[in-house]
PDB file of C-alpha atoms in Angstrom:
ATOM      1  CA  MET A   1      -4.326  -9.860 -20.703  1.00 59.00           C
ATOM      2  CA  VAL A   2      -4.159  -7.691 -23.819  1.00 70.00           C
ATOM      3  CA  GLU A   3      -7.139  -5.486 -24.528  1.00 79.00           C
ATOM      4  CA  LYS A   4      -8.605  -5.605 -28.036  1.00 77.00           C
ATOM      5  CA  SER A   5      -8.706  -2.490 -30.143  1.00 82.00           C
ATOM      6  CA  ARG A   6     -12.194  -1.164 -30.967  1.00 80.00           C
ATOM      7  CA  ALA A   7     -11.908  -2.485 -34.518  1.00 84.00           C
ATOM      8  CA  GLU A   8     -11.496  -6.009 -33.123  1.00 82.00           C
ATOM      9  CA  TRP A   9     -14.589  -5.899 -30.893  1.00 78.00           C
ATOM     10  CA  SER A  10     -17.264  -8.458 -31.589  1.00 85.00           C
ATOM     11  CA  THR A  11     -20.963  -7.750 -31.229  1.00 86.00           C
ATOM     12  CA  GLU A  12     -20.841  -9.511 -27.869  1.00 85.00           C
ATOM     13  CA  ASP A  13     -17.933  -7.281 -26.712  1.00 81.00           C
ATOM     14  CA  LYS A  14     -19.912  -4.173 -27.688  1.00 82.00           C
ATOM     15  CA  LYS A  15     -22.964  -5.374 -25.750  1.00 84.00           C
ATOM     16  CA  LYS A  16     -20.843  -6.064 -22.642  1.00 83.00           C
ATOM     17  CA  LYS A  17     -19.233  -2.640 -22.859  1.00 81.00           C
ATOM     18  CA  ALA A  18     -22.622  -0.922 -23.266  1.00 81.00           C
ATOM     19  CA  ASN A  19     -24.019  -2.895 -20.333  1.00 85.00           C
ATOM     20  CA  LEU A  20     -21.097  -1.904 -18.096  1.00 89.00           C
ATOM     21  CA  ASP A  21     -21.613   1.731 -19.071  1.00 88.00           C
ATOM     22  CA  ASN A  22     -25.322   1.452 -18.243  1.00 89.00           C
ATOM     23  CA  VAL A  23     -24.547  -0.087 -14.845  1.00 92.00           C
ATOM     24  CA  ALA A  24     -22.059   2.681 -14.079  1.00 92.00           C
ATOM     25  CA  LYS A  25     -24.525   5.389 -15.181  1.00 90.00           C
ATOM     26  CA  ASP A  26     -27.245   3.811 -13.035  1.00 91.00           C
ATOM     27  CA  ILE A  27     -24.979   3.883  -9.969  1.00 92.00           C
ATOM     28  CA  LEU A  28     -24.079   7.515 -10.604  1.00 91.00           C
ATOM     29  CA  TYR A  29     -27.706   8.526 -11.181  1.00 89.00           C
ATOM     30  CA  LYS A  30     -28.829   6.903  -7.929  1.00 91.00           C
ATOM     31  CA  THR A  31     -26.253   8.817  -5.882  1.00 90.00           C
ATOM     32  CA  LEU A  32     -27.057  12.288  -7.202  1.00 89.00           C
ATOM     33  CA  ASP A  33     -29.589  14.742  -5.880  1.00 89.00           C
ATOM     34  CA  VAL A  34     -31.949  16.576  -8.252  1.00 88.00           C
ATOM     35  CA  ASN A  35     -29.675  19.617  -8.608  1.00 88.00           C
ATOM     36  CA  MET A  36     -26.590  17.600  -9.504  1.00 88.00           C
ATOM     37  CA  PHE A  37     -28.586  15.370 -11.834  1.00 89.00           C
ATOM     38  CA  SER A  38     -29.746  18.411 -13.800  1.00 90.00           C
ATOM     39  CA  ASN A  39     -26.095  19.297 -14.394  1.00 90.00           C
ATOM     40  CA  ILE A  40     -25.202  15.922 -15.911  1.00 90.00           C
ATOM     41  CA  LYS A  41     -28.394  14.862 -17.666  1.00 87.00           C
ATOM     42  CA  THR A  42     -26.953  15.748 -21.089  1.00 91.00           C
ATOM     43  CA  CYS A  43     -23.966  13.416 -20.629  1.00 92.00           C
ATOM     44  CA  PHE A  44     -24.372  10.133 -22.504  1.00 90.00           C
ATOM     45  CA  THR A  45     -21.613   7.961 -21.026  1.00 92.00           C
ATOM     46  CA  ALA A  46     -20.536   7.188 -17.473  1.00 92.00           C
ATOM     47  CA  LYS A  47     -17.111   8.600 -18.277  1.00 93.00           C
ATOM     48  CA  LYS A  48     -18.601  11.930 -19.406  1.00 94.00           C
ATOM     49  CA  ILE A  49     -20.804  12.025 -16.291  1.00 94.00           C
ATOM     50  CA  TRP A  50     -17.780  11.407 -14.074  1.00 92.00           C
ATOM     51  CA  GLU A  51     -15.739  14.106 -15.832  1.00 91.00           C
ATOM     52  CA  LYS A  52     -18.604  16.605 -15.460  1.00 91.00           C
ATOM     53  CA  LEU A  53     -19.039  15.762 -11.772  1.00 90.00           C
ATOM     54  CA  THR A  54     -15.321  16.155 -11.193  1.00 86.00           C
ATOM     55  CA  GLN A  55     -15.389  19.541 -12.890  1.00 84.00           C
ATOM     56  CA  LEU A  56     -18.434  20.655 -10.903  1.00 84.00           C
ATOM     57  CA  CYS A  57     -17.185  19.457  -7.527  1.00 81.00           C
ATOM     58  CA  GLU A  58     -13.478  20.094  -7.747  1.00 76.00           C
ATOM     59  CA  GLY A  59     -13.291  22.864 -10.303  1.00 76.00           C
ATOM     60  CA  ASN A  60     -10.261  23.789 -12.331  1.00 77.00           C
ATOM     61  CA  ASP A  61      -6.789  24.416 -10.903  1.00 80.00           C
ATOM     62  CA  GLN A  62      -7.594  28.063 -10.129  1.00 84.00           C
ATOM     63  CA  THR A  63     -10.748  27.056  -8.240  1.00 84.00           C
ATOM     64  CA  LYS A  64      -8.813  24.441  -6.269  1.00 83.00           C
ATOM     65  CA  GLU A  65      -6.169  27.016  -5.392  1.00 87.00           C
ATOM     66  CA  ASN A  66      -8.844  29.460  -4.218  1.00 90.00           C
ATOM     67  CA  LYS A  67     -10.518  26.774  -2.099  1.00 88.00           C
ATOM     68  CA  LEU A  68      -7.178  25.908  -0.528  1.00 90.00           C
ATOM     69  CA  THR A  69      -6.458  29.567   0.222  1.00 93.00           C
ATOM     70  CA  VAL A  70      -9.808  29.921   1.990  1.00 94.00           C
ATOM     71  CA  ALA A  71      -9.250  26.664   3.890  1.00 93.00           C
ATOM     72  CA  ILE A  72      -5.807  27.812   5.048  1.00 95.00           C
ATOM     73  CA  GLN A  73      -7.335  31.082   6.281  1.00 96.00           C
ATOM     74  CA  LYS A  74      -9.934  29.084   8.235  1.00 95.00           C
ATOM     75  CA  PHE A  75      -7.123  27.045   9.788  1.00 95.00           C
ATOM     76  CA  ASP A  76      -5.069  30.129  10.624  1.00 96.00           C
ATOM     77  CA  ASN A  77      -8.051  31.980  12.117  1.00 96.00           C
ATOM     78  CA  ALA A  78      -9.523  29.052  14.048  1.00 96.00           C
ATOM     79  CA  LYS A  79     -10.198  29.986  17.670  1.00 97.00           C
ATOM     80  CA  MET A  80     -12.386  28.434  20.309  1.00 96.00           C
ATOM     81  CA  LYS A  81     -15.424  30.669  20.701  1.00 95.00           C
ATOM     82  CA  PRO A  82     -16.495  32.015  24.090  1.00 93.00           C
ATOM     83  CA  GLY A  83     -18.922  29.552  25.666  1.00 92.00           C
ATOM     84  CA  GLU A  84     -18.142  26.874  23.080  1.00 95.00           C
ATOM     85  CA  ALA A  85     -17.844  23.335  24.436  1.00 94.00           C
ATOM     86  CA  MET A  86     -14.718  21.380  23.601  1.00 95.00           C
ATOM     87  CA  ALA A  87     -16.832  18.832  21.691  1.00 96.00           C
ATOM     88  CA  GLU A  88     -18.163  21.624  19.461  1.00 97.00           C
ATOM     89  CA  PHE A  89     -14.693  23.019  18.876  1.00 96.00           C
ATOM     90  CA  ASP A  90     -13.429  19.501  18.147  1.00 97.00           C
ATOM     91  CA  GLU A  91     -16.105  19.009  15.486  1.00 97.00           C
ATOM     92  CA  ARG A  92     -15.520  22.425  13.927  1.00 96.00           C
ATOM     93  CA  PHE A  93     -11.735  22.047  13.892  1.00 96.00           C
ATOM     94  CA  SER A  94     -11.889  18.471  12.586  1.00 96.00           C
ATOM     95  CA  ASN A  95     -14.052  19.680   9.693  1.00 95.00           C
ATOM     96  CA  ILE A  96     -11.386  22.255   8.843  1.00 96.00           C
ATOM     97  CA  ILE A  97      -8.719  19.530   8.828  1.00 96.00           C
ATOM     98  CA  CYS A  98     -10.905  17.258   6.650  1.00 94.00           C
ATOM     99  CA  GLU A  99     -11.369  20.113   4.198  1.00 91.00           C
ATOM    100  CA  HIS A 100      -7.584  20.533   3.977  1.00 92.00           C
ATOM    101  CA  ILE A 101      -7.071  16.817   3.406  1.00 92.00           C
ATOM    102  CA  SER A 102      -9.642  16.787   0.606  1.00 85.00           C
ATOM    103  CA  LEU A 103      -7.740  19.651  -1.032  1.00 86.00           C
ATOM    104  CA  GLY A 104      -4.395  17.864  -0.702  1.00 87.00           C
ATOM    105  CA  LYS A 105      -2.988  19.903   2.198  1.00 91.00           C
ATOM    106  CA  ILE A 106      -1.683  17.720   5.013  1.00 92.00           C
ATOM    107  CA  TYR A 107      -0.472  19.029   8.357  1.00 93.00           C
ATOM    108  CA  THR A 108       1.781  17.148  10.748  1.00 94.00           C
ATOM    109  CA  ASN A 109       0.463  16.088  14.158  1.00 94.00           C
ATOM    110  CA  HIS A 110       2.800  18.652  15.680  1.00 94.00           C
ATOM    111  CA  GLU A 111       1.403  21.519  13.580  1.00 95.00           C
ATOM    112  CA  ILE A 112      -2.180  20.527  14.362  1.00 95.00           C
ATOM    113  CA  ALA A 113      -1.559  20.143  18.095  1.00 95.00           C
ATOM    114  CA  LEU A 114       0.144  23.528  18.327  1.00 94.00           C
ATOM    115  CA  LYS A 115      -2.650  25.177  16.369  1.00 96.00           C
ATOM    116  CA  VAL A 116      -5.331  23.689  18.624  1.00 96.00           C
ATOM    117  CA  MET A 117      -3.453  24.780  21.732  1.00 95.00           C
ATOM    118  CA  ARG A 118      -3.022  28.314  20.389  1.00 95.00           C
ATOM    119  CA  ALA A 119      -6.717  28.425  19.496  1.00 97.00           C
ATOM    120  CA  LEU A 120      -7.822  27.875  23.086  1.00 96.00           C
ATOM    121  CA  PRO A 121      -8.730  30.744  25.446  1.00 94.00           C
ATOM    122  CA  ARG A 122      -6.285  31.911  28.138  1.00 92.00           C
ATOM    123  CA  GLU A 123      -8.017  29.754  30.785  1.00 90.00           C
ATOM    124  CA  TRP A 124      -6.529  26.726  29.055  1.00 92.00           C
ATOM    125  CA  ASP A 125      -2.902  27.942  29.243  1.00 92.00           C
ATOM    126  CA  VAL A 126      -1.996  25.772  32.239  1.00 91.00           C
ATOM    127  CA  LYS A 127      -3.254  22.641  30.461  1.00 91.00           C
ATOM    128  CA  THR A 128      -1.602  23.464  27.133  1.00 91.00           C
ATOM    129  CA  ILE A 129       1.741  24.257  28.755  1.00 92.00           C
ATOM    130  CA  THR A 130       1.587  20.966  30.647  1.00 92.00           C
ATOM    131  CA  MET A 131       0.738  19.065  27.472  1.00 91.00           C
ATOM    132  CA  ARG A 132       3.576  20.699  25.525  1.00 90.00           C
ATOM    133  CA  GLU A 133       6.056  19.699  28.196  1.00 90.00           C
ATOM    134  CA  SER A 134       4.779  16.196  28.888  1.00 89.00           C
ATOM    135  CA  LYS A 135       3.699  14.872  25.478  1.00 86.00           C
ATOM    136  CA  ASP A 136       5.467  14.244  22.205  1.00 89.00           C
ATOM    137  CA  LEU A 137       3.368  16.486  19.963  1.00 88.00           C
ATOM    138  CA  ARG A 138       4.796  14.813  16.850  1.00 90.00           C
ATOM    139  CA  LYS A 139       2.999  11.603  17.821  1.00 91.00           C
ATOM    140  CA  LEU A 140      -0.137  13.103  19.363  1.00 89.00           C
ATOM    141  CA  GLU A 141      -3.148  12.363  17.160  1.00 93.00           C
ATOM    142  CA  LEU A 142      -5.957  14.915  16.897  1.00 92.00           C
ATOM    143  CA  TYR A 143      -8.427  12.475  18.463  1.00 93.00           C
ATOM    144  CA  ASP A 144      -6.169  11.911  21.483  1.00 93.00           C
ATOM    145  CA  LEU A 145      -5.521  15.630  21.881  1.00 93.00           C
ATOM    146  CA  PHE A 146      -9.221  16.428  21.983  1.00 94.00           C
ATOM    147  CA  SER A 147      -9.877  13.483  24.323  1.00 94.00           C
ATOM    148  CA  ASP A 148      -7.386  14.964  26.787  1.00 93.00           C
ATOM    149  CA  LEU A 149      -8.905  18.408  26.443  1.00 93.00           C
ATOM    150  CA  LYS A 150     -12.459  17.094  26.898  1.00 94.00           C
ATOM    151  CA  SER A 151     -11.390  15.234  30.054  1.00 93.00           C
ATOM    152  CA  TYR A 152      -9.825  18.395  31.426  1.00 90.00           C
ATOM    153  CA  GLU A 153     -12.959  20.365  30.565  1.00 92.00           C
ATOM    154  CA  PHE A 154     -15.050  17.791  32.434  1.00 92.00           C
ATOM    155  CA  GLU A 155     -12.754  17.924  35.478  1.00 87.00           C
ATOM    156  CA  LEU A 156     -13.024  21.691  35.600  1.00 81.00           C
ATOM    157  CA  GLY A 157     -16.771  21.591  35.140  1.00 80.00           C
ATOM    158  CA  ILE A 158     -16.582  24.138  32.334  1.00 70.00           C
TER     159      ILE A 158
END
C-alpha cells in the first residue's frame, strides 16, 4: 500500500486524518493527571503531545545519562537494611532493576544474583555460599532467587 502525498489527499482523507488525531489526543488526555496535562495543553496534535511527553518524562541525552548514573549508584549501594524482611528487600531491589531496564541498562542473571547475595547481612553467608556452589547463577532468575531466600528466612524464623 502506497501512502498518498498531502497534495493528493481528498476532503474525506483529511477528515479521517483529523479524526484519528482527535482519537489519539483523547486517549492521551484521559491518561494524564492534572500536572502533566498542564504541560501539554498548548500542543495541538497528538504527535506534538507525544513528543512533549517524551521530553518531559525521558529528558534529553544528558538527563538520561544522569538518571542512569544515579540508578547505577543505587544498584551498587543496595544493601539489605537491618530488620528489613526479605519481601521488602525483594520489592526495593526489584524496583532498582526495573529502573535500570527502563533506562536501557540490562544486567545478567549472574550479576544480579551476585549483587543480591553481597547485599545481604553476614547472617546470610551460609545460605549464599551454599547457593553459589549448588546453583547455576547464570540461569537463576531474580524471582527464583528471592523465593529461595524467602523460604530460608521463613525456616529460620527471622
